[in-house]
XYZ file of C-alpha atoms in Angstrom:
180
model
C 129.946 106.152 21.094
C 128.923 104.686 24.432
C 128.281 108.155 25.875
C 125.882 108.831 23.014
C 123.772 105.798 23.906
C 123.917 106.351 27.640
C 122.706 109.968 27.592
C 119.097 109.744 28.779
C 117.713 111.773 25.872
C 119.315 109.424 23.334
C 119.058 106.256 25.355
C 115.284 106.437 25.674
C 114.941 107.044 21.943
C 116.083 103.425 21.420
C 113.658 100.551 20.940
C 112.536 98.744 24.058
C 114.658 95.775 22.978
C 117.809 97.865 22.796
C 117.090 99.393 26.226
C 116.541 95.880 27.584
C 119.926 94.794 26.238
C 121.643 97.792 27.826
C 120.033 97.221 31.220
C 120.527 93.469 31.356
C 123.921 93.236 29.627
C 125.536 96.559 30.467
C 129.104 95.820 29.407
C 128.842 92.918 26.977
C 128.469 95.147 23.932
C 131.591 97.260 24.517
C 134.240 94.616 23.642
C 132.130 93.352 20.743
C 132.123 96.769 19.108
C 135.886 97.018 19.512
C 136.542 93.406 18.474
C 134.308 93.609 15.402
C 135.516 97.139 14.523
C 131.957 98.299 14.005
C 130.870 101.821 13.284
C 128.054 103.245 15.411
C 125.677 102.686 12.478
C 126.544 98.974 12.258
C 126.267 98.653 16.025
C 122.784 100.226 15.946
C 121.794 97.856 13.132
C 123.000 94.853 15.118
C 120.856 96.050 18.028
C 117.924 96.528 15.614
C 117.357 100.112 16.687
C 114.629 102.256 15.174
C 115.308 103.635 11.678
C 115.200 107.176 13.074
C 118.166 106.436 15.339
C 120.121 104.925 12.445
C 119.417 108.096 10.451
C 120.613 110.257 13.352
C 123.809 108.232 13.622
C 124.351 108.569 9.871
C 123.942 112.333 10.161
C 126.413 112.460 13.051
C 128.912 110.219 11.274
C 128.933 112.280 8.115
C 130.823 110.548 5.327
C 133.008 108.427 7.613
C 130.426 106.041 9.079
C 128.048 105.571 6.186
C 125.988 102.635 5.083
C 128.719 101.354 2.773
C 131.055 100.435 5.644
C 131.523 96.885 6.902
C 132.778 95.369 10.141
C 135.710 92.979 10.476
C 133.551 90.058 9.282
C 132.651 91.951 6.131
C 129.063 92.468 7.272
C 127.187 95.545 6.134
C 124.125 97.025 7.857
C 121.632 94.471 6.492
C 123.965 91.603 7.487
C 124.020 92.988 11.052
C 120.216 93.093 11.225
C 119.877 89.586 9.749
C 122.383 88.182 12.259
C 120.740 89.719 15.330
C 119.715 87.168 17.935
C 116.132 88.378 18.252
C 113.115 86.904 19.910
C 109.566 88.103 20.173
C 107.167 89.423 17.550
C 107.866 93.105 18.279
C 111.584 92.613 17.670
C 110.963 90.694 14.455
C 108.718 93.507 13.245
C 111.446 96.029 14.118
C 113.995 94.009 12.150
C 111.835 93.835 9.026
C 111.058 97.562 9.303
C 114.773 98.380 9.619
C 115.671 96.153 6.642
C 112.992 97.876 4.553
C 114.384 101.273 5.642
C 117.970 100.278 4.812
C 116.892 98.926 1.414
C 115.242 102.274 0.720
C 118.552 103.993 1.472
C 120.363 101.822 -1.055
C 121.943 99.165 1.181
C 122.694 95.952 -0.659
C 120.278 93.187 0.225
C 122.337 90.592 -1.636
C 125.883 91.810 -0.910
C 128.319 89.053 -0.026
C 130.396 89.409 3.119
C 134.050 89.730 2.205
C 135.318 87.453 4.958
C 132.428 85.411 6.349
C 132.343 82.717 3.588
C 130.725 85.222 1.215
C 127.432 84.993 3.070
C 124.618 87.319 2.097
C 122.093 88.546 4.687
C 119.806 85.721 3.502
C 122.533 83.151 4.278
C 122.921 84.559 7.802
C 119.166 84.482 8.382
C 119.012 80.883 7.129
C 121.907 79.769 9.342
C 120.271 81.343 12.386
C 116.860 79.865 11.492
C 115.388 83.360 11.095
C 112.680 82.444 8.603
C 110.900 85.776 9.151
C 113.968 87.743 8.003
C 114.606 85.280 5.166
C 111.000 85.669 4.062
C 111.242 89.469 4.112
C 114.514 89.478 2.156
C 112.996 87.091 -0.411
C 110.014 89.377 -0.905
C 112.204 92.496 -1.241
C 114.517 90.841 -3.797
C 111.828 88.963 -5.717
C 113.264 85.646 -4.546
C 116.701 86.269 -6.062
C 118.442 86.183 -2.676
C 117.323 82.564 -2.183
C 119.360 81.380 -5.186
C 122.602 83.299 -4.601
C 125.508 81.054 -3.605
C 128.119 81.888 -0.998
C 131.815 81.011 -1.395
C 131.085 77.452 -0.251
C 128.576 77.050 -3.101
C 125.545 76.936 -0.784
C 122.301 78.834 -1.250
C 120.157 80.005 1.678
C 117.632 77.292 0.828
C 120.350 74.631 1.149
C 121.302 76.095 4.525
C 117.684 75.893 5.664
C 117.604 72.229 4.622
C 120.893 71.630 6.445
C 119.241 73.005 9.602
C 117.112 69.835 9.533
C 114.071 71.299 7.888
C 112.316 68.716 5.755
C 111.988 69.209 2.020
C 108.213 69.425 2.465
C 108.620 72.420 4.804
C 110.977 74.141 2.354
C 108.676 73.565 -0.627
C 105.676 74.749 1.382
C 107.641 77.878 2.274
C 108.591 78.480 -1.378
C 105.012 77.839 -2.495
C 103.781 80.425 0.012
C 106.253 82.908 -1.482
C 104.990 81.909 -4.968
C 108.546 81.177 -6.133
C 108.006 77.597 -7.325
């Protein structure tokens, strides 16, 4: 897996953000992949790589590393994208493009994680204050992901409120999505 990413022809096909992570944190990702028991596809999703690279990894993995697999937290590909610690507009655009691509391939946008309190990708985005991802997931699911409860009985909107957003901000956000 690591050799695949470090070959120059494959390495430079990654997004600039993924290359930045490899240059500035060269060994931090190796134990995480092992500890989280991620497939190469899930690892690429967590790095928010380009959809073309995810497709190449899917082709290389065959049936064994498909989009239906989860890591040790129960996260699928969309969970991994939603939980990425991103910053910068280009990276946010890459994340929304990858989520749209994964949704087109049939990945569940509202799947609950088996282990991580039953969180959906929208729950993860809300907990990490990733309003851009939450917004994109809400648009793709017609707002249904905002009302799905996790195992603790919390919706993503309740998590946003718990992150000290005021009710006025939440209602303004919902009004902008035309869901209220």
